[in-house]
Tab-separated table of C-alpha atoms and ligand atoms in Angstrom:
chain	number	residue	atom	x	y	z
A	835	UNK	CA	54.047	-131.238	-27.855
A	836	UNK	CA	53.351	-131.479	-31.588
A	837	UNK	CA	55.921	-128.839	-32.504
A	838	UNK	CA	53.254	-127.191	-34.660
A	839	UNK	CA	53.079	-123.419	-34.443
A	840	UNK	CA	50.574	-120.720	-35.356
A	841	UNK	CA	51.529	-119.177	-38.677
A	842	UNK	CA	53.982	-116.316	-39.157
A	843	UNK	CA	51.253	-113.783	-39.929
A	844	UNK	CA	49.370	-114.462	-36.719
A	845	UNK	CA	52.622	-114.162	-34.776
A	846	UNK	CA	52.901	-110.605	-36.111
A	847	UNK	CA	49.487	-109.743	-34.634
A	848	UNK	CA	49.706	-108.287	-31.163
A	849	UNK	CA	46.820	-108.182	-28.720
A	850	UNK	CA	44.920	-104.882	-28.832
A	851	UNK	CA	46.814	-102.631	-26.383
A	852	UNK	CA	43.657	-100.819	-25.300
A	853	UNK	CA	41.834	-104.046	-24.541
A	854	UNK	CA	44.897	-105.496	-22.787
A	855	UNK	CA	45.105	-102.478	-20.466
A	856	UNK	CA	41.391	-102.723	-19.678
A	857	UNK	CA	41.846	-106.406	-18.896
A	858	UNK	CA	44.716	-105.615	-16.491
A	859	UNK	CA	42.645	-102.898	-14.810
A	860	UNK	CA	39.680	-105.287	-14.514
A	861	UNK	CA	41.922	-107.944	-12.953
A	862	UNK	CA	43.269	-105.478	-10.363
A	863	UNK	CA	39.699	-104.391	-9.591
A	864	UNK	CA	38.637	-108.012	-9.098
A	865	UNK	CA	41.489	-108.328	-6.571
A	866	UNK	CA	39.815	-105.538	-4.594
A	867	UNK	CA	42.054	-102.642	-5.762
A	868	UNK	CA	40.391	-99.249	-6.241
A	869	UNK	CA	41.569	-98.857	-9.837
A	870	UNK	CA	40.350	-95.979	-11.997
A	871	UNK	CA	40.281	-97.333	-15.519
A	872	UNK	CA	40.582	-94.713	-18.247
A	873	UNK	CA	42.128	-97.228	-20.639
A	874	UNK	CA	39.646	-98.380	-23.276
A	875	UNK	CA	37.115	-95.846	-24.510
A	876	UNK	CA	33.637	-97.127	-23.806
A	877	UNK	CA	30.772	-94.729	-23.019
A	878	UNK	CA	29.410	-95.113	-19.506
A	879	UNK	CA	25.836	-94.152	-20.524
A	880	UNK	CA	23.156	-96.814	-20.973
A	881	UNK	CA	21.841	-97.679	-24.431
A	882	UNK	CA	18.905	-95.306	-25.098
A	883	UNK	CA	15.689	-97.086	-24.048
A	884	UNK	CA	13.892	-97.253	-27.443
A	885	UNK	CA	16.954	-98.921	-28.939
A	886	UNK	CA	17.532	-101.446	-26.159
A	887	UNK	CA	13.769	-102.165	-26.177
A	888	UNK	CA	13.887	-102.979	-29.885
A	889	UNK	CA	16.523	-105.614	-29.112
A	890	UNK	CA	14.416	-107.076	-26.299
A	891	UNK	CA	11.358	-107.117	-28.558
A	892	UNK	CA	13.344	-108.968	-31.221
A	893	UNK	CA	14.040	-111.758	-28.728
A	894	UNK	CA	10.461	-111.830	-27.458
A	895	UNK	CA	9.046	-111.983	-30.979
A	896	UNK	CA	11.389	-114.729	-32.094
A	897	UNK	CA	13.316	-112.446	-34.424
A	898	UNK	CA	16.617	-114.190	-33.874
A	899	UNK	CA	17.244	-116.452	-36.821
A	900	UNK	CA	19.881	-116.089	-39.535
A	901	UNK	CA	19.512	-113.005	-41.705
A	902	UNK	CA	20.949	-112.356	-45.182
A	903	UNK	CA	24.738	-112.066	-44.885
A	904	UNK	CA	24.849	-108.303	-45.623
A	905	UNK	CA	22.143	-107.594	-43.022
A	906	UNK	CA	18.362	-107.298	-43.249
A	907	UNK	CA	17.273	-105.234	-46.272
A	908	UNK	CA	15.345	-102.738	-44.055
A	909	UNK	CA	18.489	-101.997	-42.077
A	910	UNK	CA	20.659	-101.613	-45.189
A	911	UNK	CA	18.094	-99.100	-46.465
A	912	UNK	CA	17.883	-97.353	-43.078
A	913	UNK	CA	21.680	-97.178	-42.936
A	914	UNK	CA	21.765	-95.571	-46.375
A	915	UNK	CA	19.109	-93.054	-45.287
A	916	UNK	CA	21.036	-92.258	-42.088
A	917	UNK	CA	24.320	-91.736	-43.978
A	918	UNK	CA	22.464	-89.382	-46.332
A	919	UNK	CA	20.651	-87.407	-43.672
A	920	UNK	CA	23.537	-87.175	-41.176
A	921	UNK	CA	26.513	-86.772	-43.533
A	922	UNK	CA	25.123	-86.008	-47.001
A	923	UNK	CA	26.353	-89.327	-48.438
A	924	UNK	CA	24.408	-90.944	-51.289
A	925	UNK	CA	24.378	-94.716	-51.222
A	926	UNK	CA	21.803	-97.149	-52.530
A	927	UNK	CA	20.770	-99.797	-50.015
A	928	UNK	CA	22.873	-102.449	-51.733
A	929	UNK	CA	25.916	-100.193	-51.355
A	930	UNK	CA	25.602	-100.485	-47.581
A	931	UNK	CA	26.513	-103.618	-45.664
A	932	UNK	CA	25.640	-104.177	-42.022
A	933	UNK	CA	28.571	-105.571	-40.086
A	934	UNK	CA	29.513	-106.659	-36.561
A	935	UNK	CA	31.108	-103.472	-35.208
A	936	UNK	CA	33.458	-101.000	-36.838
A	937	UNK	CA	36.379	-103.321	-36.213
A	938	UNK	CA	34.881	-106.110	-38.332
A	939	UNK	CA	33.761	-103.612	-40.983
A	940	UNK	CA	37.334	-102.322	-41.294
A	941	UNK	CA	38.502	-105.903	-41.601
A	942	UNK	CA	35.989	-106.690	-44.366
A	943	UNK	CA	36.834	-103.429	-46.170
A	944	UNK	CA	40.578	-104.062	-46.132
A	945	UNK	CA	40.074	-107.727	-47.057
A	946	UNK	CA	38.057	-106.617	-50.079
A	947	UNK	CA	40.610	-104.173	-51.507
A	948	UNK	CA	44.163	-104.989	-50.405
A	949	UNK	CA	46.322	-107.125	-52.714
A	950	UNK	CA	49.103	-109.163	-51.059
A	951	UNK	CA	52.019	-106.896	-50.224
A	952	UNK	CA	50.143	-103.628	-50.837
A	953	UNK	CA	51.389	-100.804	-48.644
A	954	UNK	CA	48.588	-99.067	-46.766
A	955	UNK	CA	49.331	-95.706	-45.145
A	956	UNK	CA	48.293	-95.229	-41.543
A	957	UNK	CA	48.593	-91.722	-40.152
A	958	UNK	CA	49.989	-91.538	-36.622
A	959	UNK	CA	48.648	-91.222	-34.078
A	960	UNK	CA	46.381	-94.078	-35.064
A	961	UNK	CA	43.909	-96.299	-33.345
A	962	UNK	CA	45.729	-99.424	-32.169
A	963	UNK	CA	44.065	-101.962	-34.446
A	964	UNK	CA	44.867	-100.531	-37.896
A	965	UNK	CA	48.313	-102.109	-38.400
A	966	UNK	CA	47.018	-105.525	-37.363
A	967	UNK	CA	43.948	-105.168	-39.602
A	968	UNK	CA	46.151	-104.300	-42.590
A	969	UNK	CA	48.491	-107.208	-41.813
A	970	UNK	CA	45.547	-109.618	-41.605
A	971	UNK	CA	44.471	-108.594	-45.100
A	972	UNK	CA	48.008	-109.481	-46.307
A	973	UNK	CA	48.874	-105.816	-46.724
A	974	UNK	CA	51.845	-104.035	-45.207
A	975	UNK	CA	51.132	-101.137	-42.838
A	976	UNK	CA	53.189	-98.007	-43.565
A	977	UNK	CA	53.037	-95.573	-40.682
A	978	UNK	CA	53.287	-91.853	-41.420
A	979	UNK	CA	54.831	-90.162	-38.358
A	980	UNK	CA	52.622	-87.903	-36.249
A	981	UNK	CA	52.786	-84.140	-36.589
A	982	UNK	CA	51.829	-82.790	-33.151
A	983	UNK	CA	53.274	-79.365	-34.007
A	984	UNK	CA	50.732	-79.140	-36.868
A	985	UNK	CA	47.776	-79.968	-34.637
A	986	UNK	CA	48.066	-83.553	-35.911
A	987	UNK	CA	46.901	-82.651	-39.432
A	988	UNK	CA	49.301	-83.818	-42.154
A	989	UNK	CA	49.959	-81.542	-45.094
A	990	UNK	CA	49.289	-82.805	-48.635
A	991	UNK	CA	53.057	-82.634	-49.229
A	992	UNK	CA	53.680	-84.994	-46.306
A	993	UNK	CA	51.047	-87.418	-47.600
A	994	UNK	CA	52.455	-87.239	-51.138
A	995	UNK	CA	55.968	-87.930	-49.834
A	996	UNK	CA	54.706	-90.947	-47.860
A	997	UNK	CA	52.831	-92.303	-50.904
A	998	UNK	CA	55.989	-92.001	-52.983
A	999	UNK	CA	58.249	-93.449	-50.291
A	1000	UNK	CA	56.101	-96.547	-49.767
A	1001	UNK	CA	54.445	-96.901	-53.169
A	1002	UNK	CA	51.190	-96.915	-51.201
A	1003	UNK	CA	47.945	-98.288	-52.647
A	1004	UNK	CA	45.637	-97.242	-49.839
A	1005	UNK	CA	45.264	-95.098	-46.761
A	1006	UNK	CA	43.259	-95.361	-43.566
A	1007	UNK	CA	41.747	-92.061	-42.396
A	1008	UNK	CA	40.137	-91.644	-38.982
A	1009	UNK	CA	38.494	-88.334	-38.200
A	1010	UNK	CA	37.455	-87.475	-35.524
A	1011	UNK	CA	40.666	-89.185	-34.526
A	1012	UNK	CA	41.279	-91.680	-31.792
A	1013	UNK	CA	43.497	-90.871	-29.844
A	1014	UNK	CA	44.144	-87.188	-30.693
A	1015	UNK	CA	40.564	-85.908	-31.133
A	1016	UNK	CA	41.672	-84.195	-34.345
A	1017	UNK	CA	38.985	-83.034	-36.762
A	1018	UNK	CA	40.481	-81.353	-39.837
A	1019	UNK	CA	38.728	-78.474	-41.538
A	1020	UNK	CA	36.992	-79.265	-44.810
A	1021	UNK	CA	39.866	-77.578	-46.684
A	1022	UNK	CA	42.516	-79.601	-44.833
A	1023	UNK	CA	40.647	-82.837	-45.494
A	1024	UNK	CA	40.085	-81.898	-49.126
A	1025	UNK	CA	43.840	-81.334	-49.544
A	1026	UNK	CA	44.662	-84.772	-48.115
A	1027	UNK	CA	41.965	-86.486	-50.158
A	1028	UNK	CA	43.034	-84.734	-53.378
A	1029	UNK	CA	46.562	-86.139	-53.073
A	1030	UNK	CA	45.169	-89.623	-52.455
A	1031	UNK	CA	42.901	-89.333	-55.510
A	1032	UNK	CA	45.746	-88.044	-57.688
A	1033	UNK	CA	47.750	-91.150	-56.803
A	1034	UNK	CA	44.805	-93.546	-57.212
A	1035	UNK	CA	44.670	-94.688	-53.584
A	1036	UNK	CA	41.834	-96.450	-51.839
A	1037	UNK	CA	40.618	-94.495	-48.817
A	1038	UNK	CA	39.254	-96.458	-45.881
A	1039	UNK	CA	37.509	-93.902	-43.697
A	1040	UNK	CA	36.764	-94.844	-40.099
A	1041	UNK	CA	34.125	-92.336	-38.969
A	1042	UNK	CA	32.919	-94.061	-35.813
A	1043	UNK	CA	33.208	-90.806	-33.761
A	1044	UNK	CA	31.514	-88.620	-36.411
A	1045	UNK	CA	28.764	-87.312	-34.147
A	1046	UNK	CA	30.937	-86.599	-31.098
A	1047	UNK	CA	32.187	-83.065	-31.812
A	1048	UNK	CA	33.174	-79.980	-29.799
A	1049	UNK	CA	33.512	-76.254	-30.381
A	1050	UNK	CA	33.253	-75.349	-34.067
A	1051	UNK	CA	34.247	-78.791	-35.385
A	1052	UNK	CA	32.101	-80.274	-38.138
A	1053	UNK	CA	32.491	-83.734	-39.563
A	1054	UNK	CA	33.077	-84.115	-43.273
A	1055	UNK	CA	33.254	-87.596	-44.728
A	1056	UNK	CA	35.984	-87.974	-47.363
A	1057	UNK	CA	33.326	-89.735	-49.479
A	1058	UNK	CA	31.353	-86.474	-49.616
A	1059	UNK	CA	34.236	-84.614	-51.291
A	1060	UNK	CA	34.353	-84.138	-55.067
A	1061	UNK	CA	35.593	-87.202	-56.909
A	1062	UNK	CA	36.245	-89.222	-53.743
A	1063	UNK	CA	33.173	-91.418	-53.511
A	1064	UNK	CA	34.465	-94.136	-55.846
A	1065	UNK	CA	37.755	-94.349	-53.943
A	1066	UNK	CA	36.314	-94.405	-50.449
A	1067	UNK	CA	34.919	-97.037	-48.116
A	1068	UNK	CA	33.092	-95.513	-45.185
A	1069	UNK	CA	32.829	-97.265	-41.825
A	1070	UNK	CA	30.369	-95.776	-39.375
A	1071	UNK	CA	27.707	-96.748	-36.851
A	1072	UNK	CA	26.325	-96.202	-33.377
A	1073	UNK	CA	28.957	-97.929	-31.251
A	1074	UNK	CA	30.192	-94.787	-29.539
A	1075	UNK	CA	27.190	-92.476	-29.841
A	1076	UNK	CA	24.601	-94.966	-28.504
A	1077	UNK	CA	26.828	-97.275	-26.393
A	1078	UNK	CA	26.222	-100.164	-28.775
A	1079	UNK	CA	29.715	-101.367	-27.844
A	1080	UNK	CA	28.800	-104.915	-26.891
A	1081	UNK	CA	26.020	-105.201	-29.468
A	1082	UNK	CA	28.532	-105.348	-32.324
A	1083	UNK	CA	26.915	-103.558	-35.250
A	1084	UNK	CA	28.199	-101.114	-37.861
A	1085	UNK	CA	27.800	-100.002	-41.470
A	1086	UNK	CA	30.232	-100.336	-44.334
A	1087	UNK	CA	29.364	-98.208	-47.388
A	1088	UNK	CA	31.208	-97.802	-50.647
A	1089	UNK	CA	31.293	-98.472	-54.363
A	1090	UNK	CA	29.005	-101.393	-55.254
A	1091	UNK	CA	31.781	-103.758	-56.386
A	1092	UNK	CA	33.646	-103.369	-53.089
A	1093	UNK	CA	30.500	-103.738	-51.013
A	1094	UNK	CA	29.588	-106.869	-53.012
A	1095	UNK	CA	33.063	-108.266	-52.292
A	1096	UNK	CA	32.751	-107.431	-48.584
A	1097	UNK	CA	29.319	-109.131	-48.528
A	1098	UNK	CA	30.783	-112.288	-50.065
A	1099	UNK	CA	33.598	-112.289	-47.490
A	1100	UNK	CA	31.134	-111.675	-44.678
A	1101	UNK	CA	28.933	-114.540	-45.889
A	1102	UNK	CA	31.904	-116.875	-45.425
A	1103	UNK	CA	33.324	-115.470	-42.197
A	1104	UNK	CA	30.492	-114.095	-40.120
A	1105	UNK	CA	27.355	-115.510	-41.706
A	1106	UNK	CA	25.441	-112.445	-40.631
A	1107	UNK	CA	25.708	-109.728	-38.001
A	1108	UNK	CA	23.724	-110.519	-34.822
A	1109	UNK	CA	20.016	-110.485	-35.679
A	1110	UNK	CA	18.942	-109.002	-32.335
A	1111	UNK	CA	21.499	-106.211	-32.625
A	1112	UNK	CA	20.293	-105.474	-36.150
A	1113	UNK	CA	16.785	-104.892	-34.746
A	1114	UNK	CA	18.251	-102.454	-32.202
A	1115	UNK	CA	20.326	-100.713	-34.865
A	1116	UNK	CA	17.243	-100.306	-37.048
A	1117	UNK	CA	15.614	-98.497	-34.121
A	1118	UNK	CA	18.754	-96.335	-33.750
A	1119	UNK	CA	18.310	-95.268	-37.397
A	1120	UNK	CA	14.573	-94.740	-37.188
A	1121	UNK	CA	14.046	-93.348	-33.693
A	1122	UNK	CA	16.099	-90.186	-33.216
A	1123	UNK	CA	17.042	-89.556	-29.599
A	1124	UNK	CA	18.163	-85.901	-29.702
A	1125	UNK	CA	17.612	-85.439	-25.957
A	1126	UNK	CA	19.939	-88.379	-25.234
A	1127	UNK	CA	22.584	-87.045	-27.582
A	1128	UNK	CA	22.499	-83.595	-25.996
A	1129	UNK	CA	22.742	-85.119	-22.535
A	1130	UNK	CA	25.808	-87.124	-23.536
A	1131	UNK	CA	27.473	-84.194	-25.255
A	1132	UNK	CA	26.856	-81.972	-22.213
A	1133	UNK	CA	28.526	-84.601	-20.053
A	1134	UNK	CA	31.459	-84.959	-22.473
A	1135	UNK	CA	31.902	-81.177	-22.589
A	1136	UNK	CA	31.978	-80.981	-18.812
A	1137	UNK	CA	34.492	-83.828	-18.537
A	1138	UNK	CA	36.695	-82.406	-21.263
A	1139	UNK	CA	36.716	-78.951	-19.629
A	1140	UNK	CA	37.552	-80.531	-16.270
A	1141	UNK	CA	40.530	-82.458	-17.669
A	1142	UNK	CA	41.797	-79.472	-19.648
A	1143	UNK	CA	41.822	-77.430	-16.482
A	1144	UNK	CA	43.371	-80.027	-14.180
A	1145	UNK	CA	45.928	-81.575	-16.531
A	1146	UNK	CA	47.302	-78.271	-17.765
A	1147	UNK	CA	48.082	-77.288	-14.171
A	1148	UNK	CA	50.495	-80.200	-13.792
A	1149	UNK	CA	54.094	-79.182	-14.557
A	1150	UNK	CA	55.482	-81.021	-17.576
A	1151	UNK	CA	52.065	-82.044	-18.951
A	1152	UNK	CA	50.087	-80.363	-21.725
A	1153	UNK	CA	46.654	-81.098	-23.061
A	1154	UNK	CA	45.275	-79.442	-26.203
A	1155	UNK	CA	41.471	-79.430	-26.529
A	1156	UNK	CA	40.286	-82.425	-28.534
A	1157	UNK	CA	37.770	-81.420	-31.241
A	1158	UNK	CA	36.049	-84.775	-31.400
A	1159	UNK	CA	35.691	-88.240	-29.753
A	1160	UNK	CA	36.320	-88.622	-25.998
A	1161	UNK	CA	40.021	-88.956	-25.414
A	1162	UNK	CA	42.565	-86.699	-23.747
A	1163	UNK	CA	45.942	-87.179	-25.426
A	1164	UNK	CA	48.325	-85.660	-22.911
A	1165	UNK	CA	51.772	-84.483	-23.992
A	1166	UNK	CA	54.074	-85.773	-21.241
A	1167	UNK	CA	57.336	-85.389	-23.177
A	1168	UNK	CA	58.754	-82.748	-20.808
A	1169	UNK	CA	57.705	-84.741	-17.766
A	1170	UNK	CA	59.261	-87.953	-19.118
A	1171	UNK	CA	62.471	-86.197	-20.118
A	1172	UNK	CA	62.864	-84.752	-16.655
A	1173	UNK	CA	62.260	-88.147	-14.999
A	1174	UNK	CA	64.279	-90.157	-17.500
A	1175	UNK	CA	61.325	-92.439	-18.296
A	1176	UNK	CA	59.219	-93.105	-21.388
A	1177	UNK	CA	55.438	-93.153	-21.799
A	1178	UNK	CA	55.272	-96.921	-21.258
A	1179	UNK	CA	57.038	-96.714	-17.892
A	1180	UNK	CA	54.912	-93.645	-17.106
A	1181	UNK	CA	51.739	-95.720	-17.537
A	1182	UNK	CA	53.155	-98.750	-15.718
A	1183	UNK	CA	54.037	-96.607	-12.699
A	1184	UNK	CA	50.767	-94.693	-12.815
A	1185	UNK	CA	48.890	-97.984	-12.605
A	1186	UNK	CA	51.144	-99.745	-10.109
A	1187	UNK	CA	51.616	-96.825	-7.714
A	1188	UNK	CA	48.475	-94.736	-8.171
A	1189	UNK	CA	45.954	-97.247	-9.566
A	1190	UNK	CA	45.158	-95.185	-12.633
A	1191	UNK	CA	44.988	-97.064	-15.964
A	1192	UNK	CA	45.931	-95.044	-19.063
A	1193	UNK	CA	47.261	-96.040	-22.471
A	1194	UNK	CA	50.847	-95.132	-23.442
A	1195	UNK	CA	51.094	-93.090	-26.642
A	1196	UNK	CA	53.538	-95.673	-28.027
A	1197	UNK	CA	50.521	-97.931	-28.642
A	1198	UNK	CA	49.281	-95.274	-31.096
A	1199	UNK	CA	52.743	-94.487	-32.533
A	1200	UNK	CA	52.972	-91.276	-30.543
A	1201	UNK	CA	55.587	-91.905	-27.849
A	1202	UNK	CA	55.842	-89.219	-25.180
A	1203	UNK	CA	52.063	-88.941	-24.953
A	1204	UNK	CA	49.515	-90.701	-22.764
A	1205	UNK	CA	45.818	-91.233	-23.527
A	1206	UNK	CA	43.019	-90.995	-20.975
A	1207	UNK	CA	39.460	-91.825	-21.991
A	1208	UNK	CA	36.898	-89.428	-20.587
A	1209	UNK	CA	34.017	-91.738	-21.401
A	1210	UNK	CA	33.908	-92.108	-17.616
A	1211	UNK	CA	31.996	-90.535	-14.737
A	1212	UNK	CA	33.039	-87.203	-13.212
A	1213	UNK	CA	33.762	-89.109	-10.012
A	1214	UNK	CA	36.280	-91.297	-11.802
A	1215	UNK	CA	37.794	-88.283	-13.548
A	1216	UNK	CA	38.199	-86.375	-10.260
A	1217	UNK	CA	40.005	-89.358	-8.779
A	1218	UNK	CA	42.067	-89.688	-11.950
A	1219	UNK	CA	43.129	-86.032	-11.908
A	1220	UNK	CA	44.093	-86.276	-8.218
A	1221	UNK	CA	46.133	-89.399	-8.909
A	1222	UNK	CA	47.866	-87.871	-11.907
A	1223	UNK	CA	48.771	-84.822	-9.803
A	1224	UNK	CA	49.994	-87.070	-6.982
A	1225	UNK	CA	52.127	-89.028	-9.477
A	1226	UNK	CA	53.675	-85.768	-10.691
A	1227	UNK	CA	54.403	-84.584	-7.158
A	1228	UNK	CA	55.986	-87.874	-6.040
A	1229	UNK	CA	59.724	-87.968	-6.661
B	714	LIG	N1	37.588	-97.373	-34.814
B	714	LIG	C1	38.004	-96.605	-33.812
B	714	LIG	C2	38.756	-95.358	-34.138
B	714	LIG	C3	37.770	-96.959	-32.478
B	714	LIG	O1	38.195	-96.181	-31.494
B	714	LIG	C4	37.091	-98.160	-32.211
B	714	LIG	C5	36.913	-98.540	-30.775
B	714	LIG	N2	36.104	-99.483	-30.433
B	714	LIG	C6	36.660	-98.932	-33.295
B	714	LIG	C7	36.932	-98.521	-34.575
B	714	LIG	C8	35.945	-100.213	-33.129
B	714	LIG	O2	34.601	-100.003	-32.886
B	714	LIG	P1	33.580	-101.214	-32.728
B	714	LIG	O3	33.431	-101.439	-31.257
B	714	LIG	O4	32.317	-100.735	-33.387
B	714	LIG	O5	34.161	-102.396	-33.394
B	715	LIG	N1	38.172	-98.119	-29.380
B	715	LIG	C1	38.280	-98.126	-27.960
B	715	LIG	C2	39.635	-97.614	-27.554
B	715	LIG	O1	40.407	-97.162	-28.343
B	715	LIG	C3	37.900	-99.460	-27.367
B	715	LIG	C4	38.957	-100.511	-27.303
B	715	LIG	C5	39.232	-101.181	-28.612
B	715	LIG	O2	38.297	-101.616	-29.270
B	715	LIG	O3	40.413	-101.250	-28.942
B	715	LIG	O4	39.929	-97.639	-26.390
């Protein structure tokens, strides 16, 4: 034993809760247990054929060498064109960097803007990785408590109070939200963004679920709002819409100086995003697959409707319709109160006794809630609903 230890900062970084739960579910499955895993959100559809084929072709044609650190110029340009056409965002090609998944893009973005000790607001409920990503950039995460009674949309007054309380320099926004499925109206988003602009904050906007919407929800990027472009770094891509989960690609777009900084960081850390995946992502930009998208959205609608029906029949559990993404954030506060347990014990028992993997709300700073991913087959969801009902019936 050398007595040497990993540094203090790394000791503050916890393993991703969503990935840890998936790993536990996978281990139980490998032991022969019939586990239904609705832990991590990963679409169960295959990558659309023209996009997967472009990756295969890249390998066959020997297109697998290093690329420029910010990505191949054609893909930077295609990313800019996609952001314009899909979300009305105007970026030149050198204001778009290709990265290795939204996670890495968030890391590069935060690394490029956060000064040591800067407070960065994170609105609860938040996706599990934000606090760790802020910590890794030497910032200090400042969590703004969730407002379930407001449909999870913070008022400008609440944001202003949090900015003042923490002396915040930046904020992470994530709409459509993981885990709540919240999509604010344009007016609600504008109000939040206006406060951030008034106080000179950076806005890091994680829009990875931007095309997965329900009912009358429309996605507005903060960068598209008046005056916000120069304050905002947009992270987007095809991870969730095209099942490019394991391919690890994404776009980071923002003011040129920040993108330049992110490119320099990427050149030192990553070298370049995977060349083969860049070829596939170029196809995702250039070959629209509207039929595929409709098919996926039909499936997500059906799954969402099924869960809304089944979960809301269980005493003590409530599920409001998510407006985006593919997560059911179930309010189990009444249930937990009655049983004298919390959401963590809820999930532990659900897995141990009924072989259903779900993520406790505490992982997203929303204790008393439990998240199920419905990026899963109807078969799995039927089993999951039966198991949840059985868990509720068992004393
Ligand atoms: N942001 C959110 C809100 C997510 O849910 C995820 C889940 N993977 C990511 C970012 C990371 O995406 P990627 O796989 O592209 O890194
Ligand atoms: N984003 C997904 C989730 O929240 C995948 C897991 C992860 O990357 O953390 O479950």
